[in-house]
Short mmCIF file of C-alpha atoms in Angstrom, two decimals:
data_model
loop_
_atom_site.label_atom_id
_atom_site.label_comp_id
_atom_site.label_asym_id
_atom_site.label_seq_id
_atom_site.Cartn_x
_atom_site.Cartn_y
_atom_site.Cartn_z
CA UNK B 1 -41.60 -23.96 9.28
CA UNK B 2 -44.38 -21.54 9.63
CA UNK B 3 -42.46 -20.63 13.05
CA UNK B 4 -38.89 -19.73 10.98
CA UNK B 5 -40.73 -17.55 8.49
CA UNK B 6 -42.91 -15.25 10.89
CA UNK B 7 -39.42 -14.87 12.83
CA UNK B 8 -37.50 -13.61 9.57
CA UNK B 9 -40.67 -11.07 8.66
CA UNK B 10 -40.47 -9.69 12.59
CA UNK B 11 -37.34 -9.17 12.28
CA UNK B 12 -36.25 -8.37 8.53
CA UNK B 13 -37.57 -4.37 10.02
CA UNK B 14 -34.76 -4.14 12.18
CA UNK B 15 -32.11 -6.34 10.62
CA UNK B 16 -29.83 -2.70 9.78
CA UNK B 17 -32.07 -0.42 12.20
CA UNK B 18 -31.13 -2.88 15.56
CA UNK B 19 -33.40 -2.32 18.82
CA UNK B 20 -33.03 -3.47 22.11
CA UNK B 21 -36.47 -2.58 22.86
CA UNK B 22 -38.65 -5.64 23.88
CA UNK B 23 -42.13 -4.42 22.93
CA UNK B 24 -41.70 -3.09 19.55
CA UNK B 25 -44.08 -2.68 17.41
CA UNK B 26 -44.63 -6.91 16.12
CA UNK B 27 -45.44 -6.37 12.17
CA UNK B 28 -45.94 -2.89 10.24
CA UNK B 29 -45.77 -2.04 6.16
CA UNK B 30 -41.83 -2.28 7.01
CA UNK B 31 -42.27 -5.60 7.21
CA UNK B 32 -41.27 -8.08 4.75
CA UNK B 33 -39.77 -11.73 3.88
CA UNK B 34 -36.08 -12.10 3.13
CA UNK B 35 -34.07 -14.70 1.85
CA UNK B 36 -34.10 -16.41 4.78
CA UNK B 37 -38.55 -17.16 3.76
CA UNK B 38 -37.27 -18.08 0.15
CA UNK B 39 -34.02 -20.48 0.93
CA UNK B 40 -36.63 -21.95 3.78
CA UNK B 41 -39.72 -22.46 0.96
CA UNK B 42 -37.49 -23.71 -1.00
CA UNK B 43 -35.99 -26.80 1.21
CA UNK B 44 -39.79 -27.32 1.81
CA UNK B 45 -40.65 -27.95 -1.75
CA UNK B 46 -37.11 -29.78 -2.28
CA UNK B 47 -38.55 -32.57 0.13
CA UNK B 48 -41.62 -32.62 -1.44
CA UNK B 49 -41.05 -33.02 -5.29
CA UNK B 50 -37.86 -34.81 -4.40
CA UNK B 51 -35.83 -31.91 -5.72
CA UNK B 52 -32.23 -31.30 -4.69
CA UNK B 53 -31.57 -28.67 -2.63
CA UNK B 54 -29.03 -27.05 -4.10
CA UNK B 55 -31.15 -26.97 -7.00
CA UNK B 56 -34.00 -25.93 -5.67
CA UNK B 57 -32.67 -22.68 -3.58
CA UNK B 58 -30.93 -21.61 -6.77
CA UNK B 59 -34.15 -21.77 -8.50
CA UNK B 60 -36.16 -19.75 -6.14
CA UNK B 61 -33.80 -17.20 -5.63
CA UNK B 62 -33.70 -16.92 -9.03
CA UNK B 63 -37.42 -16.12 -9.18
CA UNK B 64 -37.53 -14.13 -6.24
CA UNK B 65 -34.07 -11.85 -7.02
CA UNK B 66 -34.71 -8.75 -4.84
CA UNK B 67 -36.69 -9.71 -1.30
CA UNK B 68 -35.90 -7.35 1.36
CA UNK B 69 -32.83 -6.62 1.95
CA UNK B 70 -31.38 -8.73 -0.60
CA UNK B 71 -28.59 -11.74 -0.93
CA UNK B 72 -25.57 -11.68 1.16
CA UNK B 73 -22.39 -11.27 -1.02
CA UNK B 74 -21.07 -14.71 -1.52
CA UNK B 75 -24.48 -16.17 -1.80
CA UNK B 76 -25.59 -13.59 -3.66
CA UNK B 77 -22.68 -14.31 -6.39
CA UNK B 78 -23.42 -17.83 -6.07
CA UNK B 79 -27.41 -17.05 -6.86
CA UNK B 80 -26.22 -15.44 -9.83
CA UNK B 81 -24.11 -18.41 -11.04
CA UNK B 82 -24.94 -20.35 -13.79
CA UNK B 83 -23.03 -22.97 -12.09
CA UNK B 84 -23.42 -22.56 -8.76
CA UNK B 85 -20.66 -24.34 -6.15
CA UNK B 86 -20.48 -24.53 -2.30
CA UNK B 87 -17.81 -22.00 -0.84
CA UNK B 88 -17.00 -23.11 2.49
CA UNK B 89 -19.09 -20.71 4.09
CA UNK B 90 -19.93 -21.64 8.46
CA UNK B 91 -22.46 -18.55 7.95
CA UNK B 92 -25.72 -18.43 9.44
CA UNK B 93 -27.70 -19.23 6.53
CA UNK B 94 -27.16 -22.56 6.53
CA UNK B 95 -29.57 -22.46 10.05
CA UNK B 96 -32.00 -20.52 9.20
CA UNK B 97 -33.31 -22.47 6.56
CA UNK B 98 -33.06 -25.91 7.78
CA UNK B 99 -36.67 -26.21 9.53
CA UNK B 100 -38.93 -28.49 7.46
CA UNK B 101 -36.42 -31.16 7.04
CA UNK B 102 -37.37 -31.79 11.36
CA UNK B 103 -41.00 -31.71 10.34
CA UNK B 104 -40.58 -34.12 7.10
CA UNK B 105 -38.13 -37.15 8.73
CA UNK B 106 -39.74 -39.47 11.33
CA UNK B 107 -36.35 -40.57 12.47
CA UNK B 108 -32.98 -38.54 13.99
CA UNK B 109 -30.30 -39.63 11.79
CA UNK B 110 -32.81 -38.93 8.92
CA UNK B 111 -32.91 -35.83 10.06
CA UNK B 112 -29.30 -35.02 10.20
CA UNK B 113 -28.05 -36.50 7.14
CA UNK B 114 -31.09 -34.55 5.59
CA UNK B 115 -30.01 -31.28 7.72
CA UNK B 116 -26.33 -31.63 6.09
CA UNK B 117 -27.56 -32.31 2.84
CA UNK B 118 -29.24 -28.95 2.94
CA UNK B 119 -26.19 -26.90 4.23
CA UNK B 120 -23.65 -28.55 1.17
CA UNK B 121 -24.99 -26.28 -1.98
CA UNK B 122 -23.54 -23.53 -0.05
CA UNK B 123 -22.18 -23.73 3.45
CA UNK B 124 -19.91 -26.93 3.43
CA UNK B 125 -17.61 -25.96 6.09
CA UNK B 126 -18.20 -28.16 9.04
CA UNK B 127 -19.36 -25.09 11.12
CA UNK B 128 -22.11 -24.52 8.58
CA UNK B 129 -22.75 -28.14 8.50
CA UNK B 130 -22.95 -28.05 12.59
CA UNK B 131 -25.10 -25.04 12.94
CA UNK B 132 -27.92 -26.67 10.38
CA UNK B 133 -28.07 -29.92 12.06
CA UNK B 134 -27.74 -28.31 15.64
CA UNK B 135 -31.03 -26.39 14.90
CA UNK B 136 -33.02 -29.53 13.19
CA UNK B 137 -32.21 -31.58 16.19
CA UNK B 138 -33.69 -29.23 18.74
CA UNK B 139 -37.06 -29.15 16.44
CA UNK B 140 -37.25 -32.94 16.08
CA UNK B 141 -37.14 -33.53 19.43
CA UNK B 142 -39.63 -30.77 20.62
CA UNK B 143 -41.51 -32.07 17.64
CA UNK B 144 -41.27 -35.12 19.16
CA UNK B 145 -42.39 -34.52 22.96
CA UNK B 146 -45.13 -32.98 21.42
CA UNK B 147 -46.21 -35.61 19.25
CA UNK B 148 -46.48 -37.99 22.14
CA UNK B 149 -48.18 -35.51 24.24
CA UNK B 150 -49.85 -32.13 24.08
CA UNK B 151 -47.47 -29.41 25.05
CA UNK B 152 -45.20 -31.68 26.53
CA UNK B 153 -42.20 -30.06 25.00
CA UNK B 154 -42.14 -27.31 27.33
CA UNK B 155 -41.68 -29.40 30.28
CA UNK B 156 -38.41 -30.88 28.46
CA UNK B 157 -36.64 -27.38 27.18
CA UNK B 158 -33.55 -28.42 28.90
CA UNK B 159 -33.28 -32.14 27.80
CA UNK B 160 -33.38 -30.60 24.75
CA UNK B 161 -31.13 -28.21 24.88
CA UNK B 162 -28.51 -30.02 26.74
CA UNK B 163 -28.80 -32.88 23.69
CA UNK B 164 -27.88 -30.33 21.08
CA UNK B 165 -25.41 -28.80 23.51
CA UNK B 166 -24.04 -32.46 23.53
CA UNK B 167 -24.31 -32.78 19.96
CA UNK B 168 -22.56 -29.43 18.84
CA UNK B 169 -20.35 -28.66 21.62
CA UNK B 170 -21.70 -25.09 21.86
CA UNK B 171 -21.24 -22.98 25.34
CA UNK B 172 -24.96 -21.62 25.07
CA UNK B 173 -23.92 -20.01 28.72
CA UNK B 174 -22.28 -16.76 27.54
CA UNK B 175 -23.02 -13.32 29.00
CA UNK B 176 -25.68 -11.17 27.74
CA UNK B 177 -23.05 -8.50 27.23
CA UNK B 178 -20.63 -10.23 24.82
CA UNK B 179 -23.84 -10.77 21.91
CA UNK B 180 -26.08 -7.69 22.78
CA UNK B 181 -25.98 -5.23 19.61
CA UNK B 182 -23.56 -7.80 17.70
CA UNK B 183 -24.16 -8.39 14.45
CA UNK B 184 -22.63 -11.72 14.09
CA UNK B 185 -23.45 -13.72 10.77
CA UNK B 186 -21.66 -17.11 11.48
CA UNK B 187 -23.70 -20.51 12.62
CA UNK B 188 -21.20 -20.66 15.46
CA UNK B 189 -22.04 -17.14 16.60
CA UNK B 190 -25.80 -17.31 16.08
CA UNK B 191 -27.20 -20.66 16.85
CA UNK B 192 -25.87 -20.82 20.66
CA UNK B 193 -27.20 -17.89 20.99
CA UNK B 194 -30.68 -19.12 19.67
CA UNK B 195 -30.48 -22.24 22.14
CA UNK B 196 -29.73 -19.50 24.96
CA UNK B 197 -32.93 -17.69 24.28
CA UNK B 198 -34.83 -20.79 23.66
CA UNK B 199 -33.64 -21.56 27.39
CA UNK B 200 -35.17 -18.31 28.82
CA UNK B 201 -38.58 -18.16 26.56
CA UNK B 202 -41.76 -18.29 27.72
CA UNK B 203 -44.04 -19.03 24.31
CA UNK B 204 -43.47 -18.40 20.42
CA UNK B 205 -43.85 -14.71 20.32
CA UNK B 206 -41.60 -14.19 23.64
CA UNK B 207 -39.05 -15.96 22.34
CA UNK B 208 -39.30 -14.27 19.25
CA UNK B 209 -39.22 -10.95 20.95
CA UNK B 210 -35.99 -11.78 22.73
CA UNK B 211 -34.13 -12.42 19.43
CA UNK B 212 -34.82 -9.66 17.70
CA UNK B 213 -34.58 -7.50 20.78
CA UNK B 214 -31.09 -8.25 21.19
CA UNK B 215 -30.11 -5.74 18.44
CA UNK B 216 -28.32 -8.75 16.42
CA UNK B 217 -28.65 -10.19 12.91
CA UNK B 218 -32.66 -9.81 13.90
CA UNK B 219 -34.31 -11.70 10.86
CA UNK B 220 -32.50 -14.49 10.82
CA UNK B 221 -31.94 -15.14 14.44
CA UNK B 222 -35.54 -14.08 14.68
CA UNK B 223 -35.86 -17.51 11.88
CA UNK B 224 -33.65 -19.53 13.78
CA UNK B 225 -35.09 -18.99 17.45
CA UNK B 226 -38.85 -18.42 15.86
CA UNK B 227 -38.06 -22.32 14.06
CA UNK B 228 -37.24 -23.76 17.49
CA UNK B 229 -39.87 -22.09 19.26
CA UNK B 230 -43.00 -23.20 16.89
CA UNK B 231 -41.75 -26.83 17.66
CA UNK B 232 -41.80 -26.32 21.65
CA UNK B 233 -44.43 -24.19 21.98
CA UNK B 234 -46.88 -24.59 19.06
CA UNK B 235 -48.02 -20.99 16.76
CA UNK B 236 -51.70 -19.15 17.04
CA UNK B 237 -53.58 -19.75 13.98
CA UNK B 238 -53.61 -15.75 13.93
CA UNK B 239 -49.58 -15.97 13.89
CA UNK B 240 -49.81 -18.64 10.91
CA UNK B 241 -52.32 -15.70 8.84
CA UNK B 242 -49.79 -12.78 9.75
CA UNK B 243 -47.32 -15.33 7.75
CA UNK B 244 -49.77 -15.85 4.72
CA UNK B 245 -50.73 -12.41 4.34
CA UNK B 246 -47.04 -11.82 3.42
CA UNK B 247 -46.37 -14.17 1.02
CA UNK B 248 -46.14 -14.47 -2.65
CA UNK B 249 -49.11 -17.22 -4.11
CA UNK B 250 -46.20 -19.19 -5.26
CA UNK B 251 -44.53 -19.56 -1.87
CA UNK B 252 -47.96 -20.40 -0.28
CA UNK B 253 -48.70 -23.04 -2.47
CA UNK B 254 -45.74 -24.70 -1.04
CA UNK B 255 -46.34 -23.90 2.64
CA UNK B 256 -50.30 -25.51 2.40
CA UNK B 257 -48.55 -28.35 0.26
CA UNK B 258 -46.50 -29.15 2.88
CA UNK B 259 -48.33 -28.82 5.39
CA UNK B 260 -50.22 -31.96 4.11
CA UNK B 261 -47.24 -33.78 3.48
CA UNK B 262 -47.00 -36.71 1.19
CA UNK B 263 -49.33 -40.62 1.84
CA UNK B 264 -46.21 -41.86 4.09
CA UNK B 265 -45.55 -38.77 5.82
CA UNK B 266 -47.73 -37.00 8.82
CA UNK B 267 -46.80 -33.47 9.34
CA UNK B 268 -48.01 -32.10 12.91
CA UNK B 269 -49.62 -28.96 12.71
CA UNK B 270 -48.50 -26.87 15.34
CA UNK B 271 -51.16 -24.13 14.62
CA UNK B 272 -54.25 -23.95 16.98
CA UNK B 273 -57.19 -20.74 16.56
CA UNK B 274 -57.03 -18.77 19.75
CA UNK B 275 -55.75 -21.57 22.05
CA UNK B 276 -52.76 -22.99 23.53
CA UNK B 277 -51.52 -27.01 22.67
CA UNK B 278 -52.89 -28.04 26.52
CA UNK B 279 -56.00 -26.38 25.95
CA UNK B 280 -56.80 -28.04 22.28
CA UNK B 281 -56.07 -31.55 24.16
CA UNK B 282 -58.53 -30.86 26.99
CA UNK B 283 -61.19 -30.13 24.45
CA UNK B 284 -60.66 -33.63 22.61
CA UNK B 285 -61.34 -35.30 26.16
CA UNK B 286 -64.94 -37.00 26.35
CA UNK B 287 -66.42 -36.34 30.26
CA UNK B 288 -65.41 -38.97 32.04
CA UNK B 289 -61.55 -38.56 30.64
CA UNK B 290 -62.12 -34.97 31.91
CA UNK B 291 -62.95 -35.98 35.18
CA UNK B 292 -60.38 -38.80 35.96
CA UNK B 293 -57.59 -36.85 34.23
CA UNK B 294 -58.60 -33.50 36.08
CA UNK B 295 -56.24 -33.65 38.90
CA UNK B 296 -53.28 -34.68 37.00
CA UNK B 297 -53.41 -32.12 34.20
CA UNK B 298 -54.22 -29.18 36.58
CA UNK B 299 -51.02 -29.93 38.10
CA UNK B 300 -48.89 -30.26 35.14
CA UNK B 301 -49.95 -27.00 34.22
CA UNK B 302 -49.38 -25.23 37.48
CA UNK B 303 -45.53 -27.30 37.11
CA UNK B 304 -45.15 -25.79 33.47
CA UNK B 305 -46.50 -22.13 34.47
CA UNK B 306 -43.80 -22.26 37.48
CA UNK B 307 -41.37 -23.08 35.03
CA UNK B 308 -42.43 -20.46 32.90
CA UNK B 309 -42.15 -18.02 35.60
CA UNK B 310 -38.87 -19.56 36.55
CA UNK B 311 -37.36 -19.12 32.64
CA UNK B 312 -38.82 -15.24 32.92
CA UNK B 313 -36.82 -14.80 35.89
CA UNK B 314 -33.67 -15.98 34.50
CA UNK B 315 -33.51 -13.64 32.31
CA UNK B 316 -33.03 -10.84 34.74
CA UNK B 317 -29.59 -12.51 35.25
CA UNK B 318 -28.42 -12.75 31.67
#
């Protein structure tokens, strides 16, 4: 979750001032949350005071009325409501704010059913339906890998992907050229792109860079792709600060809440100080683990740096 709202901040600078530059500058004063931060806390504190979700985006919106760059027109109408109803919308949104159901549900059809139930306040057209549950798949199951191993995830990008191409039916194989500098708000324009980058990433802040590079809808494919890439690749503790020192006390109060979960409920923490998820696991080895387990690991990590290298490469091609 951490991963979706860092992505919307990077990018909420250059949401109507696009770049295609790679190395821009990573956070400034320009930099702020958008709605895609408030409709994300808000599913997050939905799940944990057993809210609905409807209910509980309205309300936050309500309390946060003017983040950067504001409410989209339809939502924005339907944040002003006093009785709010969903209006077929297949637009992005309903992606972008789906993360911490994938963290909260130990199970995948929990997590889809949970992934719809967020998109249906709002975006009830199947495409908006699709595009949430696409995106919570693709964290579960990096979430997963993870889980049962220390940076595993990496080492299964395309199992992953190819599932939630499965799943959705979405051609993640289109040309650079036909999404570069197109601001496209649907889920059905967005999230295949999001799996595309995911495919050609490297770590959290590459894949990051990528999105909002592309001179697209940059803060909330920067949410979408920055969601993903938390799960697979795991976020700095320094990239989980640059999100706290941006937020409103209210919205952090739900983001260390969660974090902790509820008794039946173990949230991973995909946030390590200054070291990478293989690294943190070699530390927790006692000597003689160390030693038997030396050969193996240094080979898995020279196999996950050549795929790294290999995913870099690819993107010359795109």
């Amino acid at each position: 979750m951490y991963g979706a709202i860092l992505g919307d901040i990077v990018g909420s600078r250059w949401e109507f001032n696009p770049t295609n530059d790679y190395n821009f500058e990573w956070l400034s004063p320009a930099n702020g949350y958008t709605d895609d931060t408030i409709c994300t806390v808000a599913i997050a504190d939905a799940l944990l005071h057993d809210r609905d979700f409807g209910e509980s985006m309205h309300d936050w919106c309500n309390r946060h009325r003017h983040p950067m760059g504001g409410y989209g027109g339809r939502f924005g109408q339907w944040v002003v409501s006093d009785n709010p109803k969903p209006y077929g919308s297949f637009g992005n949104g309903a992606a972008m704010r789906v993360s911490p159901v994938a963290h909260w549900y130990k199970s995948v059809d929990e997590v889809l059913d949970a992934a719809a139930a967020t998109a249906l306040p709002t975006h009830n057209h199947d495409e908006g339906i699709k595009g949430a549950q696409t995106v919570a798949l693709a964290i579960f199951r990096a979430l997963q890998f993870n889980e049962h191993s220390y940076q595993s995830a990496p080492m299964h990008i395309d199992e992953i992907l190819q599932e939630c191409v499965q799943f959705s039916g979405y051609d993640i194989n289109m040309p650079k050229s036909s999404v570069l500098n197109r601001f496209d708000e649907t889920c059905q324009g967005t999230v295949p792109v999001a799996l595309k980058i995911i495919s050609m990433a490297t770590d959290y802040v590459d894949a990051v860079r990528l999105a909002v590079s592309l001179g697209a809808d940059a803060d909330t494919l920067g949410a979408i792709v920055g969601s993903i890439a938390e799960a697979v690749w795991g976020m700095p503790l320094g990239n989980r600060w640059e999100v706290e020192e941006r937020l409103p006390e209210d919205m952090l109060m739900v983001l260390r809440e969660f974090k902790f979960g509820r008794d039946d409920q173990h949230i991973i923490d995909t946030t390590y100080f200054k070291k990478s998820y293989s690294d943190v696991a070699w530390d927790m080895l006692d000597d003689d683990e160390r030693e038997q387990m030396k050969a193996e690991t240094d080979n898995e990590k020279e196999k996950k740096r050549q795929m790294m290298v290999e995913r870099a490469k690819a993107r010359e091609d795109w």
